[in-house]
């Protein structure tokens, strides 16, 4: 090895304090580099942060859905929603802090905060689920109450309609009954009853436009056919003797008849009892008496009997109709 001659007074190489300091610093730097190389790499928190972001987004959507629930939610539910929204805001702020720290070397501290956030989100999710259940229960109760009110309103409407319908039917029935008494037409009132679903007897339908026979009319029209009936019977049997025949002829010519009821089977006696029953309002009794007349006399009463039977049948039909209308 070559030797160098150093001038007198110069320091020898490698022996100065500066050189020693430089060497020491170089060794320290090498040691630090080795220590840094040995440190574990900072964990990648991107997946956890992405998951937290998705969970927070889901919670925000659920919160918005709950906010759109019926406006008349209980005060407790509204307060709970406010708390959840506040928690979401705080979570967002904490998540931003974690994102800003992911580039720092102390990754372990970031992972701890992520765990805290996950726990907080889980608590919020549980609270939101409970609130959603309460909201659904309150909404269901509200719907049930609305349905009940609607049902009651519909029942009241139907009852009111039924009451109004019953009143109209009673009024129509009263019109028909009044028309039956005075013999006037009653077609419109009867049509109203038919439209309400009532079965109408033929005798009422057939006489709706012309009017029904009346008791007063039957009484007033009784005399003429009665005299004709007596005369017809007298002509059919004038008697055996001359006196009987003369008497029968005179009675037939004069049309004389008894005005007070009397016993007997001849036409005059029968019709006297029939008229008495008629004046008492007993049309059935009058018809029963007339049915016992001889054929010649009965033939003269046929037209009157037809009207009397119509009056009787109409009365029975009206009574039945009145019962049905009243019971409904």
PDB file of N, CA and C in Angstrom, residues 180-236:
ATOM      1  N   UNK A 180    -158.120   5.538  -2.434  1.00  0.00           N
ATOM      2  CA  UNK A 180    -159.070   4.424  -2.356  1.00  0.00           C
ATOM      3  C   UNK A 180    -160.357   4.856  -1.664  1.00  0.00           C
ATOM      4  N   UNK A 181    -160.234   5.768  -0.723  1.00  0.00           N
ATOM      5  CA  UNK A 181    -161.424   6.225  -0.004  1.00  0.00           C
ATOM      6  C   UNK A 181    -162.301   7.100  -0.884  1.00  0.00           C
ATOM      7  N   UNK A 182    -161.677   7.988  -1.655  1.00  0.00           N
ATOM      8  CA  UNK A 182    -162.491   8.913  -2.460  1.00  0.00           C
ATOM      9  C   UNK A 182    -162.628   8.498  -3.919  1.00  0.00           C
ATOM     10  N   UNK A 183    -161.993   7.382  -4.312  1.00  0.00           N
ATOM     11  CA  UNK A 183    -162.175   6.862  -5.665  1.00  0.00           C
ATOM     12  C   UNK A 183    -161.365   7.566  -6.735  1.00  0.00           C
ATOM     13  N   UNK A 184    -160.333   8.323  -6.362  1.00  0.00           N
ATOM     14  CA  UNK A 184    -159.530   9.042  -7.351  1.00  0.00           C
ATOM     15  C   UNK A 184    -158.346   8.185  -7.805  1.00  0.00           C
ATOM     16  N   UNK A 185    -157.720   8.536  -8.935  1.00  0.00           N
ATOM     17  CA  UNK A 185    -156.558   7.771  -9.431  1.00  0.00           C
ATOM     18  C   UNK A 185    -155.370   7.868  -8.465  1.00  0.00           C
ATOM     19  N   UNK A 186    -154.498   6.890  -8.518  1.00  0.00           N
ATOM     20  CA  UNK A 186    -153.347   6.851  -7.602  1.00  0.00           C
ATOM     21  C   UNK A 186    -152.131   6.212  -8.280  1.00  0.00           C
ATOM     22  N   UNK A 187    -152.071   6.321  -9.613  1.00  0.00           N
ATOM     23  CA  UNK A 187    -151.021   5.645 -10.371  1.00  0.00           C
ATOM     24  C   UNK A 187    -149.611   6.049  -9.983  1.00  0.00           C
ATOM     25  N   UNK A 188    -149.369   7.350  -9.795  1.00  0.00           N
ATOM     26  CA  UNK A 188    -148.010   7.812  -9.496  1.00  0.00           C
ATOM     27  C   UNK A 188    -147.532   7.301  -8.141  1.00  0.00           C
ATOM     28  N   UNK A 189    -148.409   7.392  -7.144  1.00  0.00           N
ATOM     29  CA  UNK A 189    -148.034   6.917  -5.807  1.00  0.00           C
ATOM     30  C   UNK A 189    -147.798   5.411  -5.808  1.00  0.00           C
ATOM     31  N   UNK A 190    -148.631   4.675  -6.550  1.00  0.00           N
ATOM     32  CA  UNK A 190    -148.458   3.221  -6.604  1.00  0.00           C
ATOM     33  C   UNK A 190    -147.160   2.859  -7.321  1.00  0.00           C
ATOM     34  N   UNK A 191    -146.818   3.618  -8.357  1.00  0.00           N
ATOM     35  CA  UNK A 191    -145.560   3.374  -9.071  1.00  0.00           C
ATOM     36  C   UNK A 191    -144.366   3.597  -8.155  1.00  0.00           C
ATOM     37  N   UNK A 192    -144.459   4.578  -7.260  1.00  0.00           N
ATOM     38  CA  UNK A 192    -143.381   4.830  -6.306  1.00  0.00           C
ATOM     39  C   UNK A 192    -143.186   3.641  -5.373  1.00  0.00           C
ATOM     40  N   UNK A 193    -144.281   3.046  -4.939  1.00  0.00           N
ATOM     41  CA  UNK A 193    -144.187   1.866  -4.071  1.00  0.00           C
ATOM     42  C   UNK A 193    -143.616   0.673  -4.827  1.00  0.00           C
ATOM     43  N   UNK A 194    -144.017   0.531  -6.075  1.00  0.00           N
ATOM     44  CA  UNK A 194    -143.484  -0.567  -6.884  1.00  0.00           C
ATOM     45  C   UNK A 194    -141.986  -0.385  -7.113  1.00  0.00           C
ATOM     46  N   UNK A 195    -141.555   0.861  -7.347  1.00  0.00           N
ATOM     47  CA  UNK A 195    -140.134   1.133  -7.567  1.00  0.00           C
ATOM     48  C   UNK A 195    -139.311   0.854  -6.315  1.00  0.00           C
ATOM     49  N   UNK A 196    -139.946   0.955  -5.153  1.00  0.00           N
ATOM     50  CA  UNK A 196    -139.250   0.670  -3.894  1.00  0.00           C
ATOM     51  C   UNK A 196    -139.133  -0.822  -3.634  1.00  0.00           C
ATOM     52  N   UNK A 197    -139.688  -1.628  -4.535  1.00  0.00           N
ATOM     53  CA  UNK A 197    -139.541  -3.076  -4.409  1.00  0.00           C
ATOM     54  C   UNK A 197    -140.734  -3.788  -3.815  1.00  0.00           C
ATOM     55  N   UNK A 198    -141.839  -3.097  -3.633  1.00  0.00           N
ATOM     56  CA  UNK A 198    -143.022  -3.734  -3.057  1.00  0.00           C
ATOM     57  C   UNK A 198    -143.830  -4.454  -4.143  1.00  0.00           C
ATOM     58  N   UNK A 199    -144.362  -5.600  -3.762  1.00  0.00           N
ATOM     59  CA  UNK A 199    -145.219  -6.346  -4.687  1.00  0.00           C
ATOM     60  C   UNK A 199    -146.622  -5.758  -4.629  1.00  0.00           C
ATOM     61  N   UNK A 200    -147.149  -5.422  -5.775  1.00  0.00           N
ATOM     62  CA  UNK A 200    -148.451  -4.762  -5.859  1.00  0.00           C
ATOM     63  C   UNK A 200    -149.494  -5.758  -6.362  1.00  0.00           C
ATOM     64  N   UNK A 201    -150.603  -5.846  -5.654  1.00  0.00           N
ATOM     65  CA  UNK A 201    -151.682  -6.760  -6.050  1.00  0.00           C
ATOM     66  C   UNK A 201    -152.313  -6.291  -7.358  1.00  0.00           C
ATOM     67  N   UNK A 202    -152.736  -7.224  -8.213  1.00  0.00           N
ATOM     68  CA  UNK A 202    -153.340  -6.850  -9.502  1.00  0.00           C
ATOM     69  C   UNK A 202    -154.535  -5.917  -9.362  1.00  0.00           C
ATOM     70  N   UNK A 203    -155.366  -6.122  -8.323  1.00  0.00           N
ATOM     71  CA  UNK A 203    -156.551  -5.284  -8.192  1.00  0.00           C
ATOM     72  C   UNK A 203    -156.171  -3.820  -8.003  1.00  0.00           C
ATOM     73  N   UNK A 204    -155.035  -3.556  -7.382  1.00  0.00           N
ATOM     74  CA  UNK A 204    -154.590  -2.171  -7.212  1.00  0.00           C
ATOM     75  C   UNK A 204    -154.000  -1.624  -8.500  1.00  0.00           C
ATOM     76  N   UNK A 205    -153.255  -2.459  -9.210  1.00  0.00           N
ATOM     77  CA  UNK A 205    -152.646  -2.019 -10.469  1.00  0.00           C
ATOM     78  C   UNK A 205    -153.708  -1.740 -11.527  1.00  0.00           C
ATOM     79  N   UNK A 206    -154.691  -2.622 -11.630  1.00  0.00           N
ATOM     80  CA  UNK A 206    -155.712  -2.514 -12.683  1.00  0.00           C
ATOM     81  C   UNK A 206    -156.594  -1.286 -12.518  1.00  0.00           C
ATOM     82  N   UNK A 207    -156.732  -0.774 -11.315  1.00  0.00           N
ATOM     83  CA  UNK A 207    -157.625   0.363 -11.072  1.00  0.00           C
ATOM     84  C   UNK A 207    -156.877   1.642 -10.702  1.00  0.00           C
ATOM     85  N   UNK A 208    -155.547   1.651 -10.927  1.00  0.00           N
ATOM     86  CA  UNK A 208    -154.744   2.796 -10.507  1.00  0.00           C
ATOM     87  C   UNK A 208    -155.111   4.070 -11.257  1.00  0.00           C
ATOM     88  N   UNK A 209    -155.436   3.945 -12.531  1.00  0.00           N
ATOM     89  CA  UNK A 209    -155.731   5.138 -13.338  1.00  0.00           C
ATOM     90  C   UNK A 209    -157.199   5.549 -13.279  1.00  0.00           C
ATOM     91  N   UNK A 210    -158.084   4.595 -13.070  1.00  0.00           N
ATOM     92  CA  UNK A 210    -159.521   4.914 -13.036  1.00  0.00           C
ATOM     93  C   UNK A 210    -160.030   5.157 -11.627  1.00  0.00           C
ATOM     94  N   UNK A 211    -159.359   4.613 -10.639  1.00  0.00           N
ATOM     95  CA  UNK A 211    -159.818   4.745  -9.262  1.00  0.00           C
ATOM     96  C   UNK A 211    -160.614   3.525  -8.826  1.00  0.00           C
ATOM     97  N   UNK A 212    -160.665   3.300  -7.531  1.00  0.00           N
ATOM     98  CA  UNK A 212    -161.370   2.144  -6.969  1.00  0.00           C
ATOM     99  C   UNK A 212    -162.808   2.502  -6.593  1.00  0.00           C
ATOM    100  N   UNK A 213    -163.691   1.483  -6.564  1.00  0.00           N
ATOM    101  CA  UNK A 213    -165.045   1.722  -6.047  1.00  0.00           C
ATOM    102  C   UNK A 213    -164.973   2.146  -4.580  1.00  0.00           C
ATOM    103  N   UNK A 214    -165.911   2.975  -4.166  1.00  0.00           N
ATOM    104  CA  UNK A 214    -165.934   3.438  -2.774  1.00  0.00           C
ATOM    105  C   UNK A 214    -167.175   2.904  -2.072  1.00  0.00           C
ATOM    106  N   UNK A 215    -167.118   2.902  -0.754  1.00  0.00           N
ATOM    107  CA  UNK A 215    -168.271   2.440   0.016  1.00  0.00           C
ATOM    108  C   UNK A 215    -169.476   3.346  -0.219  1.00  0.00           C
ATOM    109  N   UNK A 216    -169.214   4.642  -0.286  1.00  0.00           N
ATOM    110  CA  UNK A 216    -170.319   5.578  -0.535  1.00  0.00           C
ATOM    111  C   UNK A 216    -170.927   5.331  -1.905  1.00  0.00           C
ATOM    112  N   UNK A 217    -170.081   5.083  -2.905  1.00  0.00           N
ATOM    113  CA  UNK A 217    -170.594   4.824  -4.242  1.00  0.00           C
ATOM    114  C   UNK A 217    -171.386   3.528  -4.308  1.00  0.00           C
ATOM    115  N   UNK A 218    -170.945   2.484  -3.634  1.00  0.00           N
ATOM    116  CA  UNK A 218    -171.674   1.209  -3.615  1.00  0.00           C
ATOM    117  C   UNK A 218    -173.040   1.380  -2.953  1.00  0.00           C
ATOM    118  N   UNK A 219    -173.072   2.157  -1.880  1.00  0.00           N
ATOM    119  CA  UNK A 219    -174.340   2.378  -1.174  1.00  0.00           C
ATOM    120  C   UNK A 219    -175.303   3.172  -2.048  1.00  0.00           C
ATOM    121  N   UNK A 220    -174.776   4.188  -2.696  1.00  0.00           N
ATOM    122  CA  UNK A 220    -175.620   5.036  -3.547  1.00  0.00           C
ATOM    123  C   UNK A 220    -176.162   4.269  -4.748  1.00  0.00           C
ATOM    124  N   UNK A 221    -175.384   3.350  -5.286  1.00  0.00           N
ATOM    125  CA  UNK A 221    -175.802   2.626  -6.492  1.00  0.00           C
ATOM    126  C   UNK A 221    -176.497   1.293  -6.187  1.00  0.00           C
ATOM    127  N   UNK A 222    -176.828   1.053  -4.948  1.00  0.00           N
ATOM    128  CA  UNK A 222    -177.452  -0.225  -4.599  1.00  0.00           C
ATOM    129  C   UNK A 222    -178.939  -0.266  -4.978  1.00  0.00           C
ATOM    130  N   UNK A 223    -179.629   0.838  -4.839  1.00  0.00           N
ATOM    131  CA  UNK A 223    -181.093   0.839  -4.976  1.00  0.00           C
ATOM    132  C   UNK A 223    -181.552   0.372  -6.353  1.00  0.00           C
ATOM    133  N   UNK A 224    -180.986   0.888  -7.407  1.00  0.00           N
ATOM    134  CA  UNK A 224    -181.476   0.568  -8.760  1.00  0.00           C
ATOM    135  C   UNK A 224    -181.348  -0.915  -9.101  1.00  0.00           C
ATOM    136  N   UNK A 225    -180.206  -1.556  -8.935  1.00  0.00           N
ATOM    137  CA  UNK A 225    -180.152  -2.983  -9.237  1.00  0.00           C
ATOM    138  C   UNK A 225    -180.995  -3.815  -8.270  1.00  0.00           C
ATOM    139  N   UNK A 226    -181.164  -3.325  -7.037  1.00  0.00           N
ATOM    140  CA  UNK A 226    -181.994  -4.068  -6.083  1.00  0.00           C
ATOM    141  C   UNK A 226    -183.438  -4.108  -6.559  1.00  0.00           C
ATOM    142  N   UNK A 227    -184.000  -2.983  -6.992  1.00  0.00           N
ATOM    143  CA  UNK A 227    -185.371  -2.957  -7.503  1.00  0.00           C
ATOM    144  C   UNK A 227    -185.494  -3.846  -8.743  1.00  0.00           C
ATOM    145  N   UNK A 228    -184.475  -3.792  -9.619  1.00  0.00           N
ATOM    146  CA  UNK A 228    -184.515  -4.630 -10.821  1.00  0.00           C
ATOM    147  C   UNK A 228    -184.462  -6.105 -10.444  1.00  0.00           C
ATOM    148  N   UNK A 229    -183.711  -6.445  -9.409  1.00  0.00           N
ATOM    149  CA  UNK A 229    -183.627  -7.840  -8.972  1.00  0.00           C
ATOM    150  C   UNK A 229    -184.967  -8.318  -8.431  1.00  0.00           C
ATOM    151  N   UNK A 230    -185.654  -7.478  -7.639  1.00  0.00           N
ATOM    152  CA  UNK A 230    -186.963  -7.854  -7.098  1.00  0.00           C
ATOM    153  C   UNK A 230    -187.964  -8.054  -8.232  1.00  0.00           C
ATOM    154  N   UNK A 231    -187.949  -7.145  -9.189  1.00  0.00           N
ATOM    155  CA  UNK A 231    -188.883  -7.242 -10.320  1.00  0.00           C
ATOM    156  C   UNK A 231    -188.601  -8.492 -11.139  1.00  0.00           C
ATOM    157  N   UNK A 232    -187.337  -8.813 -11.350  1.00  0.00           N
ATOM    158  CA  UNK A 232    -186.996  -9.999 -12.137  1.00  0.00           C
ATOM    159  C   UNK A 232    -187.491 -11.258 -11.450  1.00  0.00           C
ATOM    160  N   UNK A 233    -187.341 -11.302 -10.113  1.00  0.00           N
ATOM    161  CA  UNK A 233    -187.830 -12.493  -9.410  1.00  0.00           C
ATOM    162  C   UNK A 233    -189.345 -12.576  -9.478  1.00  0.00           C
ATOM    163  N   UNK A 234    -190.059 -11.430  -9.367  1.00  0.00           N
ATOM    164  CA  UNK A 234    -191.521 -11.431  -9.446  1.00  0.00           C
ATOM    165  C   UNK A 234    -191.988 -11.885 -10.818  1.00  0.00           C
ATOM    166  N   UNK A 235    -191.323 -11.442 -11.849  1.00  0.00           N
ATOM    167  CA  UNK A 235    -191.729 -11.856 -13.188  1.00  0.00           C
ATOM    168  C   UNK A 235    -191.471 -13.343 -13.410  1.00  0.00           C
ATOM    169  N   UNK A 236    -190.445 -13.832 -12.769  1.00  0.00           N
ATOM    170  CA  UNK A 236    -190.145 -15.259 -12.940  1.00  0.00           C
ATOM    171  C   UNK A 236    -191.154 -16.124 -12.202  1.00  0.00           C
TER     172      UNK A 236
END
